[in-house]
CSV table of C-alpha atoms and ligand atoms in Angstrom, one decimal:
chain,number,residue,atom,x,y,z
A,1,MET,CA,-0.1,38.0,7.1
A,2,SER,CA,1.8,38.1,10.0
A,3,THR,CA,-0.4,40.6,12.7
A,4,ILE,CA,0.3,42.4,16.5
A,5,GLU,CA,-0.7,39.2,18.9
A,6,LYS,CA,0.4,40.5,22.3
A,7,VAL,CA,1.2,43.4,23.8
A,8,ASP,CA,2.8,43.9,27.0
A,9,VAL,CA,3.6,46.6,29.4
A,10,PHE,CA,5.9,46.6,32.3
A,11,VAL,CA,6.2,48.7,35.3
A,12,ALA,CA,9.7,47.6,36.9
A,13,ALA,CA,12.8,49.7,38.8
A,14,PRO,CA,15.7,47.2,38.7
A,15,GLY,CA,18.2,50.5,39.0
A,16,ARG,CA,15.1,53.2,38.9
A,17,ASN,CA,11.6,53.2,37.5
A,18,TYR,CA,12.0,52.1,33.9
A,19,VAL,CA,8.4,50.7,31.6
A,20,THR,CA,9.1,48.6,29.0
A,21,LEU,CA,6.5,48.2,26.2
A,22,ARG,CA,6.7,44.7,24.4
A,23,ILE,CA,5.0,43.4,21.2
A,24,THR,CA,4.9,39.7,20.4
A,25,THR,CA,3.6,39.2,16.8
A,26,SER,CA,2.5,36.1,15.6
A,27,ASP,CA,4.9,34.6,13.9
A,28,GLY,CA,6.5,35.0,17.9
A,29,VAL,CA,8.2,38.1,16.7
A,30,THR,CA,8.8,40.3,20.3
A,31,GLY,CA,10.0,44.0,19.5
A,32,LEU,CA,10.6,47.0,22.6
A,33,GLY,CA,10.3,49.7,23.5
A,34,ASP,CA,11.2,51.9,25.7
A,35,ALA,CA,7.2,53.5,27.7
A,36,THR,CA,9.2,55.7,30.3
A,37,LEU,CA,9.0,59.2,31.7
A,38,ASN,CA,10.1,60.1,34.5
A,39,GLY,CA,7.7,60.8,37.7
A,40,ARG,CA,4.8,60.3,35.4
A,41,GLU,CA,5.7,56.5,34.8
A,42,LEU,CA,2.1,55.3,35.8
A,43,ALA,CA,0.0,57.7,33.0
A,44,VAL,CA,1.7,55.9,30.1
A,45,ALA,CA,1.8,52.1,31.8
A,46,ALA,CA,-2.2,53.5,31.5
A,47,TYR,CA,-2.1,55.5,28.3
A,48,LEU,CA,-0.5,52.1,26.8
A,49,ARG,CA,-2.2,48.9,28.6
A,50,ASP,CA,-6.2,50.5,28.7
A,51,HIS,CA,-6.3,53.3,24.9
A,52,VAL,CA,-3.7,51.5,23.2
A,53,ALA,CA,-3.1,48.2,22.9
A,54,PRO,CA,-6.4,47.9,22.4
A,55,LEU,CA,-5.8,49.5,19.0
A,56,LEU,CA,-2.7,46.9,18.1
A,57,VAL,CA,-3.6,43.4,18.7
A,58,GLY,CA,-4.8,43.1,15.1
A,59,ARG,CA,-2.6,45.4,13.2
A,60,ASP,CA,0.4,44.5,10.7
A,61,PRO,CA,3.1,44.8,12.9
A,62,ALA,CA,5.5,46.1,9.4
A,63,ARG,CA,2.8,49.3,8.4
A,64,ILE,CA,5.5,51.4,11.5
A,65,GLU,CA,4.1,55.3,9.7
A,66,ASP,CA,1.1,53.9,9.4
A,67,THR,CA,0.7,52.7,12.5
A,68,TRP,CA,2.2,55.8,13.7
A,69,GLN,CA,-0.5,58.3,12.0
A,70,TYR,CA,-3.2,56.3,12.7
A,71,LEU,CA,-1.8,56.2,16.9
A,72,TYR,CA,-1.5,60.3,16.6
A,73,ARG,CA,-4.5,61.4,14.3
A,74,GLY,CA,-6.1,59.1,16.2
A,75,ALA,CA,-6.0,60.2,19.4
A,76,TYR,CA,-8.0,63.6,18.2
A,77,TRP,CA,-5.7,65.3,21.3
A,78,ARG,CA,-2.2,66.2,20.1
A,79,ARG,CA,0.7,66.2,21.3
A,80,GLY,CA,1.8,66.0,24.9
A,81,PRO,CA,4.7,64.2,26.9
A,82,VAL,CA,2.9,61.1,28.0
A,83,THR,CA,0.8,60.4,24.0
A,84,MET,CA,3.6,61.1,22.7
A,85,THR,CA,5.8,58.6,24.8
A,86,ALA,CA,3.9,55.8,24.0
A,87,ILE,CA,3.6,56.2,20.4
A,88,ALA,CA,6.9,56.8,21.0
A,89,ALA,CA,7.6,53.2,22.9
A,90,VAL,CA,5.2,51.1,19.4
A,91,ASP,CA,6.6,52.9,17.5
A,92,ILE,CA,10.5,51.3,18.8
A,93,ALA,CA,8.9,48.2,18.9
A,94,LEU,CA,7.6,47.5,15.9
A,95,TRP,CA,11.2,49.0,14.1
A,96,ASP,CA,12.8,46.3,16.3
A,97,ILE,CA,10.6,43.4,15.0
A,98,LYS,CA,11.7,45.3,11.6
A,99,GLY,CA,14.4,44.5,11.9
A,100,LYS,CA,14.6,41.6,13.5
A,101,VAL,CA,11.9,40.0,10.4
A,102,ALA,CA,14.5,41.2,8.0
A,103,GLY,CA,17.8,40.2,9.8
A,104,LEU,CA,18.8,43.1,9.7
A,105,PRO,CA,20.3,46.1,12.4
A,106,VAL,CA,18.0,48.9,12.7
A,107,TYR,CA,20.0,51.5,12.2
A,108,GLN,CA,20.6,50.0,8.3
A,109,LEU,CA,16.5,49.8,7.8
A,110,LEU,CA,17.6,54.0,8.0
A,111,GLY,CA,20.0,53.4,5.1
A,112,GLY,CA,23.4,52.5,6.2
A,113,ARG,CA,25.9,53.3,8.5
A,114,SER,CA,27.1,57.2,7.6
A,115,ARG,CA,29.7,57.1,11.0
A,116,ASP,CA,32.1,54.6,13.1
A,117,ALA,CA,30.9,55.9,16.1
A,118,VAL,CA,28.8,57.7,18.4
A,119,LEU,CA,30.7,60.3,20.0
A,120,VAL,CA,28.4,61.1,23.8
A,121,TYR,CA,29.3,63.2,25.8
A,122,GLY,CA,28.8,62.8,30.0
A,123,HIS,CA,28.2,64.2,32.8
A,124,ALA,CA,31.1,65.1,35.6
A,125,SER,CA,29.2,66.8,38.7
A,126,GLY,CA,30.8,67.4,41.7
A,127,SER,CA,28.7,69.0,45.1
A,128,ASP,CA,32.0,71.2,45.0
A,129,LEU,CA,35.0,72.6,42.1
A,130,ALA,CA,37.8,69.6,43.8
A,131,GLU,CA,35.5,66.8,43.4
A,132,LEU,CA,34.0,68.8,39.5
A,133,PHE,CA,38.0,68.5,39.0
A,134,ASP,CA,38.4,65.1,40.4
A,135,ASP,CA,35.6,63.7,38.0
A,136,ILE,CA,36.6,65.4,34.7
A,137,ALA,CA,39.7,63.8,35.4
A,138,ARG,CA,38.1,60.4,35.6
A,139,PHE,CA,36.2,60.7,33.1
A,140,LYS,CA,39.5,62.7,30.9
A,141,ASP,CA,41.3,58.8,31.8
A,142,ALA,CA,38.0,57.0,31.2
A,143,GLY,CA,38.6,58.2,27.1
A,144,TYR,CA,35.5,60.7,26.9
A,145,GLN,CA,35.6,63.4,24.4
A,146,ALA,CA,33.6,65.2,25.6
A,147,ILE,CA,32.1,66.2,29.7
A,148,ARG,CA,29.6,68.4,30.3
A,149,ALA,CA,30.0,70.0,33.3
A,150,GLN,CA,28.1,71.4,36.5
A,151,THR,CA,28.7,71.5,40.3
A,152,GLY,CA,26.9,72.9,43.0
A,153,VAL,CA,25.9,76.8,44.0
A,154,PRO,CA,27.8,77.3,47.1
A,155,GLY,CA,25.1,78.5,49.7
A,156,LEU,CA,21.9,76.2,47.6
A,157,ALA,CA,21.9,73.5,49.2
A,158,GLY,CA,20.9,70.8,45.7
A,159,SER,CA,21.8,71.8,42.4
A,160,TYR,CA,20.5,69.8,39.8
A,161,GLY,CA,23.4,68.1,38.3
A,162,VAL,CA,25.1,67.3,40.8
A,163,ARG,CA,25.8,63.1,41.3
A,164,LYS,CA,25.1,61.6,44.9
A,165,GLY,CA,27.9,57.4,44.4
A,166,LEU,CA,28.2,57.0,39.9
A,167,ILE,CA,24.9,56.7,39.3
A,168,TYR,CA,22.9,60.2,38.7
A,169,GLU,CA,19.8,59.8,39.4
A,170,PRO,CA,17.9,63.6,40.0
A,171,ALA,CA,14.2,61.2,40.5
A,172,ALA,CA,15.3,60.4,43.8
A,173,THR,CA,12.2,60.7,47.1
A,174,ALA,CA,8.8,59.1,47.1
A,175,LEU,CA,7.9,63.2,47.4
A,176,PRO,CA,8.7,65.9,45.2
A,177,GLU,CA,12.6,67.5,46.9
A,178,GLU,CA,12.3,71.5,47.0
A,179,GLN,CA,15.6,72.1,46.5
A,180,PRO,CA,16.2,76.6,46.9
A,181,TRP,CA,17.3,78.4,44.5
A,182,SER,CA,19.1,82.0,43.2
A,183,THR,CA,19.8,83.4,39.0
A,184,GLU,CA,21.4,85.5,40.9
A,185,GLN,CA,24.0,83.4,42.5
A,186,TYR,CA,24.3,80.9,40.1
A,187,LEU,CA,25.5,83.4,36.9
A,188,ASN,CA,28.0,84.6,39.6
A,189,PHE,CA,29.3,81.7,40.0
A,190,ALA,CA,28.6,79.5,36.9
A,191,PRO,CA,31.0,81.4,34.8
A,192,ARG,CA,33.3,81.5,36.6
A,193,TYR,CA,33.7,77.9,37.7
A,194,LEU,CA,33.7,76.9,34.1
A,195,ARG,CA,36.5,79.0,33.1
A,196,GLU,CA,38.6,77.0,36.0
A,197,VAL,CA,37.7,74.4,34.0
A,198,ARG,CA,39.2,76.0,30.8
A,199,GLU,CA,42.1,76.9,33.2
A,200,ARG,CA,42.6,73.2,35.2
A,201,PHE,CA,41.9,70.9,31.6
A,202,GLY,CA,42.7,72.7,28.5
A,203,PHE,CA,41.2,73.0,25.6
A,204,ASP,CA,41.8,69.9,23.8
A,205,PHE,CA,37.6,68.8,24.5
A,206,HIS,CA,34.1,69.0,24.7
A,207,LEU,CA,33.1,71.4,27.7
A,208,LEU,CA,29.3,71.1,28.1
A,209,HIS,CA,27.2,72.7,30.1
A,210,ASP,CA,23.5,72.7,31.3
A,211,VAL,CA,21.5,75.4,32.5
A,212,HIS,CA,18.6,73.2,33.0
A,213,HIS,CA,16.2,75.8,31.6
A,214,ARG,CA,16.9,78.0,34.9
A,215,LEU,CA,17.5,81.9,32.9
A,216,THR,CA,15.4,84.4,31.4
A,217,PRO,CA,16.1,85.1,28.3
A,218,ILE,CA,18.5,88.0,29.2
A,219,GLU,CA,19.8,86.5,31.8
A,220,ALA,CA,20.9,83.8,29.2
A,221,ALA,CA,22.8,86.0,26.7
A,222,ARG,CA,24.5,87.3,29.6
A,223,PHE,CA,26.1,84.5,30.7
A,224,GLY,CA,26.1,82.8,27.1
A,225,LYS,CA,28.2,86.1,26.2
A,226,GLU,CA,30.4,85.6,29.3
A,227,VAL,CA,31.8,82.1,28.8
A,228,GLU,CA,31.9,82.6,24.6
A,229,GLU,CA,35.9,82.1,25.2
A,230,LEU,CA,35.7,78.9,26.9
A,231,HIS,CA,34.7,76.8,23.5
A,232,LEU,CA,31.3,75.6,25.1
A,233,PHE,CA,30.8,72.6,23.2
A,234,TRP,CA,26.8,74.5,24.1
A,235,MET,CA,24.8,75.3,27.8
A,236,GLU,CA,21.8,73.6,27.2
A,237,ASP,CA,18.3,73.9,28.0
A,238,PRO,CA,19.1,78.3,28.9
A,239,THR,CA,15.0,79.3,28.8
A,240,PRO,CA,12.5,76.7,29.2
A,241,ALA,CA,11.2,76.9,25.2
A,242,GLU,CA,8.1,77.2,24.8
A,243,ASN,CA,8.9,79.9,23.5
A,244,GLN,CA,10.1,79.7,20.6
A,245,GLU,CA,10.5,83.4,19.6
A,246,SER,CA,12.4,84.1,23.3
A,247,PHE,CA,15.7,83.1,22.0
A,248,ARG,CA,15.9,84.9,19.1
A,249,LEU,CA,17.1,87.9,22.0
A,250,ILE,CA,20.1,85.3,22.6
A,251,ARG,CA,21.3,84.9,19.6
A,252,GLN,CA,21.5,88.3,18.7
A,253,HIS,CA,24.1,88.8,22.0
A,254,THR,CA,26.0,85.2,21.5
A,255,THR,CA,28.0,82.7,19.9
A,256,THR,CA,27.9,80.1,22.3
A,257,PRO,CA,25.6,77.6,21.2
A,258,ILE,CA,22.7,76.5,21.7
A,259,ALA,CA,21.3,73.1,22.7
A,260,VAL,CA,17.0,72.6,23.3
A,261,GLY,CA,14.3,69.8,23.1
A,262,GLU,CA,14.6,67.3,26.1
A,263,VAL,CA,11.4,68.6,26.9
A,264,LEU,CA,9.8,68.6,23.7
A,265,THR,CA,7.7,65.9,22.0
A,266,SER,CA,6.9,67.6,18.6
A,267,ILE,CA,8.1,68.6,15.2
A,268,TRP,CA,5.7,71.6,16.3
A,269,ASP,CA,7.4,72.5,19.7
A,270,VAL,CA,10.8,73.2,17.6
A,271,GLN,CA,10.3,73.8,14.1
A,272,GLN,CA,10.7,78.4,15.0
A,273,LEU,CA,13.8,77.1,16.7
A,274,ILE,CA,14.9,74.9,13.9
A,275,THR,CA,13.8,76.7,10.5
A,276,GLU,CA,14.3,80.3,12.2
A,277,GLN,CA,18.1,78.4,13.0
A,278,LEU,CA,17.7,79.3,16.6
A,279,ILE,CA,19.2,76.7,17.8
A,280,ASP,CA,21.9,75.0,16.9
A,281,TYR,CA,21.2,71.6,18.5
A,282,VAL,CA,18.2,69.9,18.9
A,283,ARG,CA,17.8,66.7,21.8
A,284,THR,CA,14.8,65.6,21.2
A,285,SER,CA,14.6,61.8,22.7
A,286,VAL,CA,13.3,58.8,20.9
A,287,SER,CA,11.6,58.0,23.2
A,288,HIS,CA,9.6,61.3,24.6
A,289,SER,CA,9.2,62.6,20.7
A,290,GLY,CA,7.0,60.0,19.1
A,291,GLY,CA,10.1,57.5,18.5
A,292,ILE,CA,12.0,56.4,15.8
A,293,THR,CA,9.9,58.0,12.7
A,294,HIS,CA,8.5,61.3,14.1
A,295,LEU,CA,12.6,61.8,15.5
A,296,ARG,CA,13.9,60.1,12.1
A,297,ARG,CA,11.0,63.6,10.6
A,298,ILE,CA,12.6,66.3,12.7
A,299,PHE,CA,16.2,65.3,12.8
A,300,ASP,CA,15.9,66.0,8.6
A,301,LEU,CA,14.4,69.4,9.3
A,302,ALA,CA,17.0,70.6,11.2
A,303,ALA,CA,20.2,68.9,8.9
A,304,LEU,CA,17.8,72.1,6.0
A,305,TYR,CA,19.2,74.5,8.6
A,306,GLN,CA,22.5,73.3,9.8
A,307,VAL,CA,21.0,72.2,13.2
A,308,ARG,CA,23.1,69.1,14.2
A,309,SER,CA,21.4,66.2,16.4
A,310,GLY,CA,22.1,65.9,20.2
A,311,SER,CA,19.5,63.9,21.8
A,312,HIS,CA,18.7,63.5,25.2
A,313,GLY,CA,19.7,60.0,27.1
A,314,PRO,CA,20.5,60.0,30.6
A,315,THR,CA,19.3,57.1,32.6
A,316,ASP,CA,15.8,57.3,33.3
A,317,LEU,CA,15.6,57.0,29.4
A,318,SER,CA,15.9,52.8,29.6
A,319,PRO,CA,18.4,51.2,27.4
A,320,VAL,CA,16.4,50.1,24.7
A,321,SER,CA,16.1,54.3,23.7
A,322,LEU,CA,19.3,54.1,24.4
A,323,ALA,CA,19.7,51.7,21.6
A,324,ALA,CA,17.5,53.2,19.1
A,325,ALA,CA,18.8,56.2,20.1
A,326,VAL,CA,22.3,54.9,18.6
A,327,HIS,CA,21.0,53.5,15.5
A,328,VAL,CA,19.8,56.6,14.8
A,329,ASP,CA,23.2,58.7,15.3
A,330,THR,CA,25.1,55.6,13.0
A,331,ALA,CA,22.7,57.0,10.3
A,332,ILE,CA,21.9,60.5,10.1
A,333,PRO,CA,24.0,62.7,8.2
A,334,ASN,CA,23.7,65.4,10.6
A,335,PHE,CA,24.3,64.0,14.2
A,336,GLY,CA,26.2,66.5,16.1
A,337,ILE,CA,26.5,64.8,19.8
A,338,GLN,CA,24.8,62.1,22.0
A,339,GLU,CA,24.2,62.4,26.0
A,340,TYR,CA,25.8,59.0,27.2
A,341,MET,CA,25.3,58.4,31.6
A,342,ALA,CA,26.3,55.0,33.2
A,343,PHE,CA,23.4,52.7,34.6
A,344,ALA,CA,22.9,51.3,37.2
A,345,PRO,CA,24.1,47.2,36.9
A,346,GLU,CA,21.0,46.1,38.0
A,347,THR,CA,19.8,48.0,35.5
A,348,LEU,CA,21.8,46.6,32.5
A,349,GLU,CA,21.0,42.7,34.5
A,350,VAL,CA,17.9,43.2,32.9
A,351,PHE,CA,18.6,44.9,29.8
A,352,ARG,CA,21.1,43.5,27.6
A,353,GLY,CA,23.3,44.5,24.9
A,354,GLY,CA,22.5,47.1,23.3
A,355,ALA,CA,25.6,49.9,22.3
A,356,SER,CA,28.7,49.6,24.0
A,357,PHE,CA,30.3,52.5,24.2
A,358,ALA,CA,34.8,52.1,24.0
A,359,ASP,CA,37.0,55.4,23.7
A,360,GLY,CA,34.6,58.0,24.2
A,361,MET,CA,32.6,56.4,21.5
A,362,LEU,CA,29.2,54.8,21.2
A,363,HIS,CA,28.5,51.1,18.7
A,364,VAL,CA,26.2,50.9,17.8
A,365,SER,CA,24.5,46.8,18.2
A,366,GLU,CA,25.2,44.8,14.5
A,367,GLU,CA,22.2,42.4,16.0
A,368,PRO,CA,19.2,42.3,13.8
A,369,GLY,CA,16.6,44.8,15.3
A,370,LEU,CA,17.8,46.7,17.9
A,371,GLY,CA,19.5,44.3,19.8
A,372,VAL,CA,18.5,45.0,22.9
A,373,GLU,CA,16.3,41.5,25.5
A,374,TYR,CA,15.0,43.1,28.5
A,375,ASP,CA,14.0,39.5,31.5
A,376,GLU,CA,10.7,40.0,31.7
A,377,ARG,CA,10.8,37.2,35.5
A,378,LEU,CA,14.8,38.5,36.8
A,379,ALA,CA,12.6,42.5,35.9
A,380,GLU,CA,9.4,41.0,38.4
A,381,ARG,CA,12.1,41.2,41.7
A,382,PHE,CA,12.2,45.1,41.5
A,383,PRO,CA,9.7,46.0,42.0
A,384,TYR,CA,7.6,49.6,41.2
A,385,ASP,CA,9.1,53.3,43.4
A,386,PRO,CA,7.6,55.7,43.1
A,387,LYS,CA,10.0,59.2,42.2
A,388,TYR,CA,9.1,62.3,41.6
A,389,LEU,CA,12.2,65.1,40.6
A,390,PRO,CA,12.5,68.1,42.5
A,391,VAL,CA,10.3,71.9,42.8
A,392,ALA,CA,12.9,74.8,42.8
A,393,ARG,CA,11.7,77.6,45.0
A,394,ARG,CA,13.4,80.8,44.7
A,395,LEU,CA,14.3,82.4,47.9
A,396,ASP,CA,11.4,84.5,47.8
A,397,GLY,CA,9.6,81.1,48.0
A,398,SER,CA,7.8,81.3,44.6
A,399,VAL,CA,8.4,77.8,42.6
A,400,HIS,CA,10.3,77.9,39.6
A,401,ASP,CA,12.0,76.2,36.2
A,402,TRP,CA,14.0,73.8,37.7
B,1,KDG,O1,13.7,63.5,34.0
B,1,KDG,C1,14.6,64.6,34.4
B,1,KDG,C2,16.2,64.8,33.5
B,1,KDG,O2,15.9,63.6,32.2
B,1,KDG,C3,16.9,65.4,33.4
B,1,KDG,O3,16.6,66.4,33.9
B,1,KDG,C4,18.6,65.1,32.6
B,1,KDG,O4,18.5,67.6,32.0
B,1,KDG,C5,19.4,66.1,31.8
B,1,KDG,C6,19.8,66.3,30.9
B,1,KDG,O5,20.9,66.8,30.4
B,1,KDG,O6,20.1,64.9,30.8
B,2,MG,MG1,19.3,68.7,30.6
């Protein structure tokens, strides 16, 4: 029987910080997992090196479900981003190995194709409306059929979601940058600028917007109602989702579709949102919510309630995550959309292969496994570079959800 022989954890910053897990079997087959948790990278790396790797050596790499249960239940302590990201990395790596051993791409092991390609949305942004309009035009020219629009709120320095340069990177400083926030100013401005986007570019593309956890339920209800006739594909994270029940209030007031889940790590965190149909898209990610095994379980639950997938896919998830997400997207019946951002050139030199982009869609790799290779030697040239996400403060100085 083949066994797990070696478990390596790489922490490197090719373009940005990534934590990468590599499992090697006694037959010399390798599998890759993404263990990146933005701003908390070393916690997951230590969890894997100190507490997971010793448990994996000698195990049967084919027993993916059993390994998931062993790591989840065996830890005794439940859920949480560090644990679930570590389990996810192991799970993704084991699926990669299973695919390579079978000589099949992972989506074939998940039941085969449900679709030819995967619809993605790109991130258009600008510090003001003129810049945002230019960026939307650029995304349309590049073939995107779905575009997320974010711009700075006039008078507030450093709004969420606005790119500086070609690569979006919110974790940009050695200590957390503090950014001002005013709900009043945002609520007065955002519906107006989204209307201008529709007036300028029409309705022949999907328009998305990320509220990024900034509103209370009743504020979110107001926002959703005001943008209803703009037919957003979704409003994302309108309010923090720890209290799943709170989405009922938003639902009572608006038909604007709701997407939630990028900071949530398990099926139990989205159970009420799904089973009570309080959201339309579930955005849990393959690398923060327990890997392919657990993400599939979440999406299968969602399918029963006509909730579709909308996997989180920013650049702070590595190309290994994107590849794994696209294998899942290709296979599941209730796929909605996949988030997609361009990676830095250095990232694509270190992580080679994976899904490819054409005409607003991602195409899954046909290579056995996930189809991604990691260049360990090249990665060594990009040492870890500690960076934090920003923190938001209201104008009175108190901390707000970033
Ligand atoms: O690390 C934080 C980012 O992943 C997050 O801010 C990105 O909200 C995000 C999104 O929708 O991609
Ligand atoms: Mg988001």
